[in-house]
Short mmCIF file of N, CA and C in Angstrom, two decimals:
data_model
loop_
_atom_site.label_atom_id
_atom_site.label_comp_id
_atom_site.label_asym_id
_atom_site.label_seq_id
_atom_site.Cartn_x
_atom_site.Cartn_y
_atom_site.Cartn_z
N UNK A 44 -28.86 -10.00 42.68
CA UNK A 44 -29.04 -10.41 41.30
C UNK A 44 -29.09 -9.21 40.36
N UNK A 45 -29.74 -8.14 40.77
CA UNK A 45 -29.90 -6.97 39.92
C UNK A 45 -28.56 -6.27 39.69
N UNK A 46 -27.68 -6.27 40.68
CA UNK A 46 -26.38 -5.63 40.53
C UNK A 46 -25.56 -6.34 39.44
N UNK A 47 -25.66 -7.63 39.36
CA UNK A 47 -24.93 -8.40 38.35
C UNK A 47 -25.38 -8.03 36.95
N UNK A 48 -26.65 -7.75 36.75
CA UNK A 48 -27.18 -7.37 35.44
C UNK A 48 -26.61 -6.04 34.98
N UNK A 49 -26.33 -5.12 35.90
CA UNK A 49 -25.74 -3.83 35.52
C UNK A 49 -24.30 -4.01 35.05
N UNK A 50 -23.61 -5.01 35.54
CA UNK A 50 -22.21 -5.26 35.17
C UNK A 50 -22.10 -6.00 33.84
N UNK A 51 -23.16 -6.63 33.39
CA UNK A 51 -23.13 -7.42 32.16
C UNK A 51 -22.69 -6.61 30.93
N UNK A 52 -23.22 -5.42 30.67
CA UNK A 52 -22.75 -4.66 29.51
C UNK A 52 -21.26 -4.30 29.61
N UNK A 53 -20.79 -3.98 30.80
CA UNK A 53 -19.37 -3.66 30.98
C UNK A 53 -18.51 -4.89 30.71
N UNK A 54 -18.93 -6.04 31.18
CA UNK A 54 -18.19 -7.28 30.92
C UNK A 54 -18.16 -7.61 29.43
N UNK A 55 -19.26 -7.39 28.74
CA UNK A 55 -19.30 -7.63 27.29
C UNK A 55 -18.36 -6.68 26.56
N UNK A 56 -18.37 -5.42 26.97
CA UNK A 56 -17.47 -4.45 26.35
C UNK A 56 -16.01 -4.82 26.58
N UNK A 57 -15.66 -5.24 27.76
CA UNK A 57 -14.29 -5.66 28.06
C UNK A 57 -13.90 -6.90 27.24
N UNK A 58 -14.84 -7.83 27.09
CA UNK A 58 -14.56 -9.03 26.30
C UNK A 58 -14.31 -8.68 24.84
N UNK A 59 -15.14 -7.83 24.26
CA UNK A 59 -14.93 -7.42 22.86
C UNK A 59 -13.65 -6.61 22.71
N UNK A 60 -13.35 -5.76 23.66
CA UNK A 60 -12.09 -5.00 23.63
C UNK A 60 -10.88 -5.92 23.70
N UNK A 61 -10.94 -6.92 24.55
CA UNK A 61 -9.85 -7.89 24.65
C UNK A 61 -9.67 -8.68 23.36
N UNK A 62 -10.77 -9.09 22.76
CA UNK A 62 -10.70 -9.80 21.48
C UNK A 62 -10.09 -8.91 20.40
N UNK A 63 -10.48 -7.64 20.39
CA UNK A 63 -9.90 -6.70 19.43
C UNK A 63 -8.40 -6.53 19.61
N UNK A 64 -7.95 -6.46 20.84
CA UNK A 64 -6.52 -6.32 21.11
C UNK A 64 -5.76 -7.57 20.65
N UNK A 65 -6.31 -8.73 20.88
CA UNK A 65 -5.67 -9.97 20.42
C UNK A 65 -5.53 -9.96 18.91
N UNK A 66 -6.58 -9.56 18.21
CA UNK A 66 -6.54 -9.51 16.75
C UNK A 66 -5.54 -8.47 16.26
N UNK A 67 -5.49 -7.33 16.93
CA UNK A 67 -4.61 -6.25 16.51
C UNK A 67 -3.15 -6.63 16.64
N UNK A 68 -2.80 -7.33 17.69
CA UNK A 68 -1.40 -7.64 17.95
C UNK A 68 -1.03 -9.08 17.61
N UNK A 69 -1.85 -9.76 16.85
CA UNK A 69 -1.57 -11.14 16.45
C UNK A 69 -0.48 -11.14 15.39
N UNK A 70 0.71 -11.62 15.75
CA UNK A 70 1.85 -11.63 14.84
C UNK A 70 1.77 -12.69 13.76
N UNK A 71 0.76 -13.54 13.78
CA UNK A 71 0.66 -14.61 12.78
C UNK A 71 -0.03 -14.17 11.51
N UNK A 72 -0.45 -12.92 11.43
CA UNK A 72 -1.12 -12.44 10.23
C UNK A 72 -0.14 -12.41 9.06
N UNK A 73 -0.60 -12.78 7.89
CA UNK A 73 0.30 -12.69 6.73
C UNK A 73 0.58 -11.22 6.40
N UNK A 74 1.80 -10.97 5.94
CA UNK A 74 2.19 -9.62 5.60
C UNK A 74 1.50 -9.18 4.32
N UNK A 75 1.47 -10.07 3.33
CA UNK A 75 0.82 -9.77 2.06
C UNK A 75 -0.47 -10.57 1.97
N UNK A 76 -1.53 -9.88 1.60
CA UNK A 76 -2.78 -10.58 1.34
C UNK A 76 -2.75 -11.04 -0.11
N UNK A 77 -3.14 -12.27 -0.31
CA UNK A 77 -3.30 -12.74 -1.68
C UNK A 77 -4.53 -12.06 -2.26
N UNK A 78 -4.39 -11.64 -3.47
CA UNK A 78 -5.51 -10.97 -4.14
C UNK A 78 -5.61 -11.57 -5.54
N UNK A 79 -6.76 -11.53 -6.05
CA UNK A 79 -6.97 -11.98 -7.42
C UNK A 79 -8.08 -11.13 -8.00
N UNK A 80 -7.72 -9.88 -8.22
CA UNK A 80 -8.72 -8.95 -8.73
C UNK A 80 -8.08 -8.03 -9.76
N UNK A 81 -8.91 -7.46 -10.58
CA UNK A 81 -8.42 -6.58 -11.63
C UNK A 81 -7.88 -5.27 -11.05
N UNK A 82 -6.79 -4.80 -11.64
CA UNK A 82 -6.30 -3.47 -11.31
C UNK A 82 -7.30 -2.46 -11.85
N UNK A 83 -7.34 -1.28 -11.25
CA UNK A 83 -8.28 -0.26 -11.74
C UNK A 83 -8.05 0.03 -13.23
N UNK A 84 -9.11 0.19 -13.96
CA UNK A 84 -9.01 0.50 -15.38
C UNK A 84 -8.80 2.00 -15.58
N UNK A 85 -8.79 2.74 -14.51
CA UNK A 85 -8.61 4.20 -14.58
C UNK A 85 -7.32 4.57 -15.30
N UNK A 86 -7.37 5.69 -15.97
CA UNK A 86 -6.18 6.25 -16.59
C UNK A 86 -5.77 7.44 -15.74
N UNK A 87 -4.53 7.39 -15.26
CA UNK A 87 -4.02 8.42 -14.36
C UNK A 87 -3.11 9.38 -15.12
N UNK A 88 -3.15 10.63 -14.72
CA UNK A 88 -2.23 11.62 -15.26
C UNK A 88 -0.83 11.31 -14.72
N UNK A 89 0.16 11.37 -15.60
CA UNK A 89 1.54 11.14 -15.19
C UNK A 89 2.11 12.40 -14.56
N UNK A 90 2.84 12.25 -13.48
CA UNK A 90 3.40 13.42 -12.81
C UNK A 90 4.44 14.13 -13.66
N UNK A 91 5.15 13.36 -14.48
CA UNK A 91 6.20 13.96 -15.31
C UNK A 91 5.66 14.59 -16.59
N UNK A 92 4.35 14.54 -16.76
CA UNK A 92 3.74 15.14 -17.95
C UNK A 92 3.78 14.22 -19.15
N UNK A 93 4.33 13.02 -19.00
CA UNK A 93 4.39 12.06 -20.11
C UNK A 93 3.03 11.46 -20.38
N UNK A 94 3.05 10.34 -21.08
CA UNK A 94 1.79 9.68 -21.43
C UNK A 94 1.06 9.21 -20.18
N UNK A 95 -0.25 9.16 -20.28
CA UNK A 95 -1.09 8.73 -19.16
C UNK A 95 -0.73 7.31 -18.74
N UNK A 96 -1.06 6.98 -17.50
CA UNK A 96 -0.69 5.68 -16.93
C UNK A 96 -1.95 4.88 -16.64
N UNK A 97 -1.97 3.64 -17.13
CA UNK A 97 -3.05 2.71 -16.85
C UNK A 97 -2.40 1.44 -16.29
N UNK A 98 -2.54 1.23 -14.99
CA UNK A 98 -1.89 0.09 -14.34
C UNK A 98 -2.52 -1.25 -14.74
N UNK A 99 -3.68 -1.22 -15.34
CA UNK A 99 -4.33 -2.46 -15.78
C UNK A 99 -3.77 -2.95 -17.11
N UNK A 100 -3.02 -2.10 -17.80
CA UNK A 100 -2.47 -2.47 -19.11
C UNK A 100 -0.95 -2.30 -19.07
N UNK A 101 -0.27 -3.33 -18.60
CA UNK A 101 1.18 -3.27 -18.49
C UNK A 101 1.83 -3.45 -19.84
N UNK A 102 2.75 -2.58 -20.21
CA UNK A 102 3.30 -2.62 -21.55
C UNK A 102 4.30 -3.74 -21.82
N UNK A 103 5.08 -4.18 -20.83
CA UNK A 103 6.18 -5.10 -21.13
C UNK A 103 5.95 -6.54 -20.69
N UNK A 104 4.78 -6.85 -20.16
CA UNK A 104 4.48 -8.24 -19.80
C UNK A 104 5.18 -8.73 -18.55
N UNK A 105 5.70 -7.84 -17.73
CA UNK A 105 6.31 -8.23 -16.46
C UNK A 105 5.52 -7.61 -15.31
N UNK A 106 5.50 -8.29 -14.16
CA UNK A 106 4.77 -7.72 -13.03
C UNK A 106 5.47 -6.46 -12.52
N UNK A 107 4.68 -5.61 -11.89
CA UNK A 107 5.21 -4.39 -11.30
C UNK A 107 4.70 -4.26 -9.87
N UNK A 108 5.37 -3.41 -9.13
CA UNK A 108 4.93 -3.03 -7.79
C UNK A 108 4.41 -1.60 -7.90
N UNK A 109 3.23 -1.37 -7.33
CA UNK A 109 2.67 -0.02 -7.29
C UNK A 109 2.51 0.36 -5.83
N UNK A 110 3.17 1.45 -5.44
CA UNK A 110 3.12 1.94 -4.07
C UNK A 110 2.28 3.21 -4.04
N UNK A 111 1.24 3.21 -3.22
CA UNK A 111 0.40 4.39 -3.04
C UNK A 111 0.92 5.15 -1.84
N UNK A 112 1.26 6.42 -2.04
CA UNK A 112 1.94 7.19 -1.00
C UNK A 112 1.59 8.67 -1.12
N UNK A 113 2.03 9.46 -0.15
CA UNK A 113 1.83 10.91 -0.17
C UNK A 113 2.97 11.57 0.60
N UNK A 114 3.27 12.80 0.25
CA UNK A 114 4.35 13.52 0.93
C UNK A 114 3.98 13.85 2.37
N UNK A 115 2.70 13.96 2.69
CA UNK A 115 2.24 14.30 4.03
C UNK A 115 2.15 13.08 4.94
N UNK A 116 2.46 11.91 4.42
CA UNK A 116 2.29 10.64 5.13
C UNK A 116 3.59 10.28 5.87
N UNK A 117 3.59 10.35 7.20
CA UNK A 117 4.79 10.02 7.99
C UNK A 117 5.25 8.57 7.78
N UNK A 118 4.36 7.58 7.75
CA UNK A 118 4.82 6.22 7.49
C UNK A 118 5.47 6.06 6.11
N UNK A 119 5.07 6.90 5.15
CA UNK A 119 5.68 6.84 3.82
C UNK A 119 7.15 7.24 3.88
N UNK A 120 7.49 8.17 4.77
CA UNK A 120 8.88 8.58 4.97
C UNK A 120 9.68 7.40 5.51
N UNK A 121 9.09 6.65 6.43
CA UNK A 121 9.76 5.51 7.06
C UNK A 121 10.08 4.42 6.04
N UNK A 122 9.13 4.11 5.15
CA UNK A 122 9.34 3.01 4.21
C UNK A 122 10.13 3.41 2.97
N UNK A 123 10.31 4.69 2.74
CA UNK A 123 10.93 5.16 1.50
C UNK A 123 12.33 4.58 1.24
N UNK A 124 13.23 4.51 2.23
CA UNK A 124 14.54 3.91 1.95
C UNK A 124 14.44 2.45 1.47
N UNK A 125 13.44 1.75 1.95
CA UNK A 125 13.25 0.36 1.51
C UNK A 125 12.76 0.30 0.07
N UNK A 126 11.94 1.24 -0.34
CA UNK A 126 11.52 1.31 -1.74
C UNK A 126 12.72 1.62 -2.63
N UNK A 127 13.63 2.47 -2.14
CA UNK A 127 14.85 2.77 -2.90
C UNK A 127 15.66 1.49 -3.10
N UNK A 128 15.75 0.68 -2.04
CA UNK A 128 16.47 -0.59 -2.12
C UNK A 128 15.81 -1.54 -3.12
N UNK A 129 14.49 -1.62 -3.08
CA UNK A 129 13.76 -2.49 -4.01
C UNK A 129 13.96 -2.03 -5.45
N UNK A 130 13.97 -0.73 -5.66
CA UNK A 130 14.18 -0.18 -7.01
C UNK A 130 15.58 -0.51 -7.53
N UNK A 131 16.56 -0.57 -6.65
CA UNK A 131 17.91 -0.96 -7.07
C UNK A 131 17.94 -2.42 -7.50
N UNK A 132 17.21 -3.26 -6.80
CA UNK A 132 17.15 -4.69 -7.13
C UNK A 132 16.36 -4.95 -8.42
N UNK A 133 15.34 -4.13 -8.67
CA UNK A 133 14.42 -4.36 -9.80
C UNK A 133 14.17 -3.05 -10.55
N UNK A 134 15.16 -2.57 -11.27
CA UNK A 134 14.99 -1.31 -11.99
C UNK A 134 13.81 -1.39 -12.97
N UNK A 135 13.06 -0.32 -13.01
CA UNK A 135 11.95 -0.23 -13.96
C UNK A 135 10.68 -0.91 -13.54
N UNK A 136 10.66 -1.52 -12.36
CA UNK A 136 9.48 -2.30 -11.96
C UNK A 136 8.70 -1.69 -10.78
N UNK A 137 9.18 -0.56 -10.27
CA UNK A 137 8.53 0.07 -9.12
C UNK A 137 7.84 1.35 -9.60
N UNK A 138 6.54 1.42 -9.38
CA UNK A 138 5.75 2.57 -9.81
C UNK A 138 5.06 3.17 -8.59
N UNK A 139 4.68 4.42 -8.71
CA UNK A 139 4.04 5.09 -7.60
C UNK A 139 2.76 5.77 -8.00
N UNK A 140 1.86 5.88 -7.04
CA UNK A 140 0.63 6.64 -7.21
C UNK A 140 0.59 7.65 -6.07
N UNK A 141 0.69 8.92 -6.43
CA UNK A 141 0.71 10.02 -5.45
C UNK A 141 -0.73 10.29 -5.04
N UNK A 142 -1.06 9.92 -3.82
CA UNK A 142 -2.43 9.92 -3.33
C UNK A 142 -2.77 11.24 -2.63
N UNK A 143 -3.81 11.91 -3.12
CA UNK A 143 -4.34 13.14 -2.53
C UNK A 143 -3.23 14.12 -2.13
N UNK A 144 -2.37 14.41 -3.08
CA UNK A 144 -1.23 15.28 -2.85
C UNK A 144 -0.99 16.10 -4.12
N UNK A 145 -0.12 17.08 -4.02
CA UNK A 145 0.20 17.90 -5.18
C UNK A 145 1.50 17.44 -5.83
N UNK A 146 1.65 17.66 -7.11
CA UNK A 146 2.92 17.32 -7.77
C UNK A 146 4.10 18.06 -7.13
N UNK A 147 3.89 19.30 -6.72
CA UNK A 147 4.97 20.09 -6.12
C UNK A 147 5.45 19.44 -4.82
N UNK A 148 4.53 19.05 -3.96
CA UNK A 148 4.91 18.41 -2.70
C UNK A 148 5.59 17.06 -2.94
N UNK A 149 5.08 16.31 -3.92
CA UNK A 149 5.69 15.02 -4.24
C UNK A 149 7.11 15.20 -4.77
N UNK A 150 7.32 16.19 -5.63
CA UNK A 150 8.66 16.45 -6.16
C UNK A 150 9.63 16.84 -5.04
N UNK A 151 9.19 17.68 -4.12
CA UNK A 151 10.03 18.09 -3.00
C UNK A 151 10.42 16.87 -2.16
N UNK A 152 9.45 16.00 -1.88
CA UNK A 152 9.69 14.78 -1.13
C UNK A 152 10.75 13.91 -1.82
N UNK A 153 10.57 13.71 -3.13
CA UNK A 153 11.48 12.83 -3.88
C UNK A 153 12.85 13.47 -4.09
N UNK A 154 12.91 14.75 -4.23
CA UNK A 154 14.19 15.43 -4.37
C UNK A 154 15.02 15.26 -3.10
N UNK A 155 14.37 15.34 -1.96
CA UNK A 155 15.07 15.21 -0.68
C UNK A 155 15.48 13.77 -0.37
N UNK A 156 14.71 12.79 -0.86
CA UNK A 156 14.92 11.41 -0.43
C UNK A 156 15.32 10.44 -1.54
N UNK A 157 15.26 10.88 -2.79
CA UNK A 157 15.51 10.00 -3.92
C UNK A 157 14.20 9.51 -4.51
N UNK A 158 14.27 9.09 -5.76
CA UNK A 158 13.07 8.65 -6.47
C UNK A 158 13.21 7.21 -6.92
N UNK A 159 12.51 6.28 -6.24
CA UNK A 159 12.58 4.88 -6.63
C UNK A 159 11.64 4.51 -7.77
N UNK A 160 10.78 5.43 -8.19
CA UNK A 160 9.69 5.10 -9.09
C UNK A 160 10.04 5.30 -10.56
N UNK A 161 9.72 4.29 -11.36
CA UNK A 161 9.89 4.38 -12.80
C UNK A 161 8.91 5.38 -13.37
N UNK A 162 7.66 5.26 -12.97
CA UNK A 162 6.60 6.20 -13.38
C UNK A 162 5.82 6.58 -12.13
N UNK A 163 5.34 7.81 -12.15
CA UNK A 163 4.51 8.31 -11.05
C UNK A 163 3.20 8.82 -11.62
N UNK A 164 2.13 8.31 -11.05
CA UNK A 164 0.79 8.75 -11.45
C UNK A 164 0.23 9.63 -10.34
N UNK A 165 -0.67 10.52 -10.73
CA UNK A 165 -1.30 11.43 -9.78
C UNK A 165 -2.73 11.00 -9.50
N UNK A 166 -3.09 11.06 -8.23
CA UNK A 166 -4.46 10.75 -7.79
C UNK A 166 -4.91 11.87 -6.84
N UNK A 167 -5.11 13.08 -7.38
CA UNK A 167 -5.40 14.22 -6.50
C UNK A 167 -6.72 14.12 -5.74
N UNK A 168 -7.70 13.41 -6.27
CA UNK A 168 -9.00 13.32 -5.61
C UNK A 168 -9.11 12.09 -4.71
N UNK A 169 -8.21 11.14 -4.87
CA UNK A 169 -8.27 9.91 -4.09
C UNK A 169 -9.13 8.83 -4.70
N UNK A 170 -9.78 9.10 -5.82
CA UNK A 170 -10.65 8.10 -6.44
C UNK A 170 -9.86 6.87 -6.90
N UNK A 171 -8.67 7.09 -7.41
CA UNK A 171 -7.85 5.96 -7.85
C UNK A 171 -7.48 5.04 -6.70
N UNK A 172 -7.15 5.63 -5.56
CA UNK A 172 -6.86 4.83 -4.38
C UNK A 172 -8.06 3.97 -3.98
N UNK A 173 -9.23 4.56 -4.04
CA UNK A 173 -10.44 3.80 -3.73
C UNK A 173 -10.63 2.65 -4.71
N UNK A 174 -10.34 2.90 -5.98
CA UNK A 174 -10.47 1.85 -7.00
C UNK A 174 -9.49 0.71 -6.73
N UNK A 175 -8.32 1.03 -6.20
CA UNK A 175 -7.34 0.00 -5.84
C UNK A 175 -7.78 -0.80 -4.63
N UNK A 176 -8.60 -0.20 -3.76
CA UNK A 176 -8.98 -0.84 -2.50
C UNK A 176 -8.19 -0.30 -1.34
N UNK A 177 -7.66 0.89 -1.48
CA UNK A 177 -6.83 1.53 -0.46
C UNK A 177 -7.64 1.79 0.80
N UNK A 178 -7.01 1.49 1.95
CA UNK A 178 -7.61 1.82 3.24
C UNK A 178 -6.86 2.96 3.91
N UNK A 179 -5.65 3.25 3.46
CA UNK A 179 -4.84 4.34 4.00
C UNK A 179 -3.41 4.19 3.53
N UNK A 180 -2.77 5.31 3.20
CA UNK A 180 -1.39 5.24 2.72
C UNK A 180 -0.44 4.99 3.89
N UNK A 181 0.67 4.30 3.64
CA UNK A 181 1.06 3.69 2.38
C UNK A 181 0.44 2.29 2.22
N UNK A 182 0.21 1.93 0.98
CA UNK A 182 -0.18 0.57 0.63
C UNK A 182 0.52 0.20 -0.66
N UNK A 183 0.80 -1.08 -0.80
CA UNK A 183 1.59 -1.57 -1.93
C UNK A 183 0.88 -2.74 -2.59
N UNK A 184 0.91 -2.73 -3.93
CA UNK A 184 0.23 -3.76 -4.73
C UNK A 184 1.21 -4.36 -5.72
N UNK A 185 1.08 -5.66 -5.97
CA UNK A 185 1.81 -6.31 -7.05
C UNK A 185 0.79 -6.57 -8.15
N UNK A 186 1.11 -6.07 -9.34
CA UNK A 186 0.22 -6.24 -10.49
C UNK A 186 0.92 -7.11 -11.53
N UNK A 187 0.29 -8.21 -11.87
CA UNK A 187 0.83 -9.16 -12.84
C UNK A 187 0.39 -8.76 -14.24
N UNK A 188 1.08 -9.33 -15.24
CA UNK A 188 0.62 -9.10 -16.62
C UNK A 188 -0.85 -9.48 -16.74
N UNK A 189 -1.55 -8.74 -17.55
CA UNK A 189 -2.99 -8.93 -17.66
C UNK A 189 -3.75 -8.01 -16.73
N UNK A 190 -3.01 -7.20 -15.94
CA UNK A 190 -3.66 -6.23 -15.07
C UNK A 190 -4.34 -6.83 -13.86
N UNK A 191 -3.79 -7.93 -13.33
CA UNK A 191 -4.37 -8.59 -12.16
C UNK A 191 -3.55 -8.24 -10.92
N UNK A 192 -4.20 -7.71 -9.90
CA UNK A 192 -3.53 -7.49 -8.62
C UNK A 192 -3.40 -8.86 -7.95
N UNK A 193 -2.16 -9.28 -7.72
CA UNK A 193 -1.93 -10.60 -7.11
C UNK A 193 -1.67 -10.52 -5.61
N UNK A 194 -1.09 -9.41 -5.15
CA UNK A 194 -0.77 -9.24 -3.74
C UNK A 194 -1.05 -7.81 -3.31
N UNK A 195 -1.43 -7.67 -2.04
CA UNK A 195 -1.77 -6.37 -1.48
C UNK A 195 -1.18 -6.29 -0.08
N UNK A 196 -0.44 -5.23 0.19
CA UNK A 196 0.16 -5.00 1.51
C UNK A 196 -0.36 -3.69 2.07
N UNK A 197 -0.95 -3.75 3.25
CA UNK A 197 -1.43 -2.54 3.92
C UNK A 197 -0.38 -2.08 4.92
N UNK A 198 -0.07 -0.79 4.89
CA UNK A 198 0.83 -0.23 5.88
C UNK A 198 2.28 -0.16 5.41
N UNK A 199 3.14 0.14 6.36
CA UNK A 199 4.56 0.36 6.10
C UNK A 199 5.25 -0.95 5.74
N UNK A 200 6.05 -0.91 4.69
CA UNK A 200 6.85 -2.08 4.31
C UNK A 200 8.03 -2.22 5.26
N UNK A 201 8.41 -3.46 5.52
CA UNK A 201 9.59 -3.76 6.33
C UNK A 201 10.66 -4.38 5.43
N UNK A 202 11.82 -4.63 5.99
CA UNK A 202 12.89 -5.29 5.23
C UNK A 202 12.43 -6.67 4.75
N UNK A 203 11.72 -7.40 5.60
CA UNK A 203 11.19 -8.71 5.19
C UNK A 203 10.20 -8.58 4.03
N UNK A 204 9.39 -7.53 4.06
CA UNK A 204 8.43 -7.30 2.98
C UNK A 204 9.15 -7.00 1.66
N UNK A 205 10.24 -6.24 1.73
CA UNK A 205 11.01 -5.93 0.53
C UNK A 205 11.60 -7.22 -0.05
N UNK A 206 12.09 -8.08 0.83
CA UNK A 206 12.61 -9.37 0.37
C UNK A 206 11.51 -10.20 -0.29
N UNK A 207 10.32 -10.19 0.30
CA UNK A 207 9.19 -10.94 -0.27
C UNK A 207 8.79 -10.36 -1.63
N UNK A 208 8.72 -9.03 -1.72
CA UNK A 208 8.41 -8.40 -3.01
C UNK A 208 9.46 -8.75 -4.06
N UNK A 209 10.72 -8.71 -3.66
CA UNK A 209 11.80 -9.04 -4.59
C UNK A 209 11.66 -10.48 -5.08
N UNK A 210 11.34 -11.38 -4.16
CA UNK A 210 11.13 -12.78 -4.54
C UNK A 210 9.96 -12.92 -5.52
N UNK A 211 8.88 -12.17 -5.29
CA UNK A 211 7.73 -12.22 -6.20
C UNK A 211 8.12 -11.74 -7.59
N UNK A 212 8.87 -10.66 -7.65
CA UNK A 212 9.29 -10.13 -8.94
C UNK A 212 10.28 -11.06 -9.64
N UNK A 213 11.19 -11.68 -8.86
CA UNK A 213 12.15 -12.64 -9.43
C UNK A 213 11.43 -13.87 -9.98
N UNK A 214 10.45 -14.38 -9.25
CA UNK A 214 9.74 -15.59 -9.65
C UNK A 214 8.95 -15.39 -10.92
N UNK A 215 8.50 -14.17 -11.13
CA UNK A 215 7.65 -13.90 -12.28
C UNK A 215 8.45 -13.52 -13.51
N UNK A 216 9.72 -13.38 -13.38
CA UNK A 216 10.49 -13.07 -14.58
C UNK A 216 11.46 -12.01 -14.34
#
């Protein structure tokens, strides 16, 4: 009887580990989380030196996509061609937030790979990412008129995600 009691913690650990693996590899998870929260009211410095950027106050009344990325982020390199494709489909609607990176590194990245972003904001301290609800780059947000984040995608975008984003932007105008 006593030997069985020593195995109980190991069995519990294996059960929790198995549950975690099931959750991690569950393909039924939605790609985009529905969100209904305000975009950060923060004002970000523009990378191009133009006017400051406030994602909560959209100027033209159309939804935008905001991608949080960094030049040091390997998954950001993977998804970049898909962002270029999305920018071709929806000119002027794709924006970027350079997370905990330098303008010089971001420019080098974009010069080598192309620039899908209409405007680029800088977040050198990472505070803006935290205000968005970022858990790690890359992450993508859809912001509707009125400064409401309607959708949130964690991780690398896929071709299906780009199609879904395009559909969201088409449906909204």
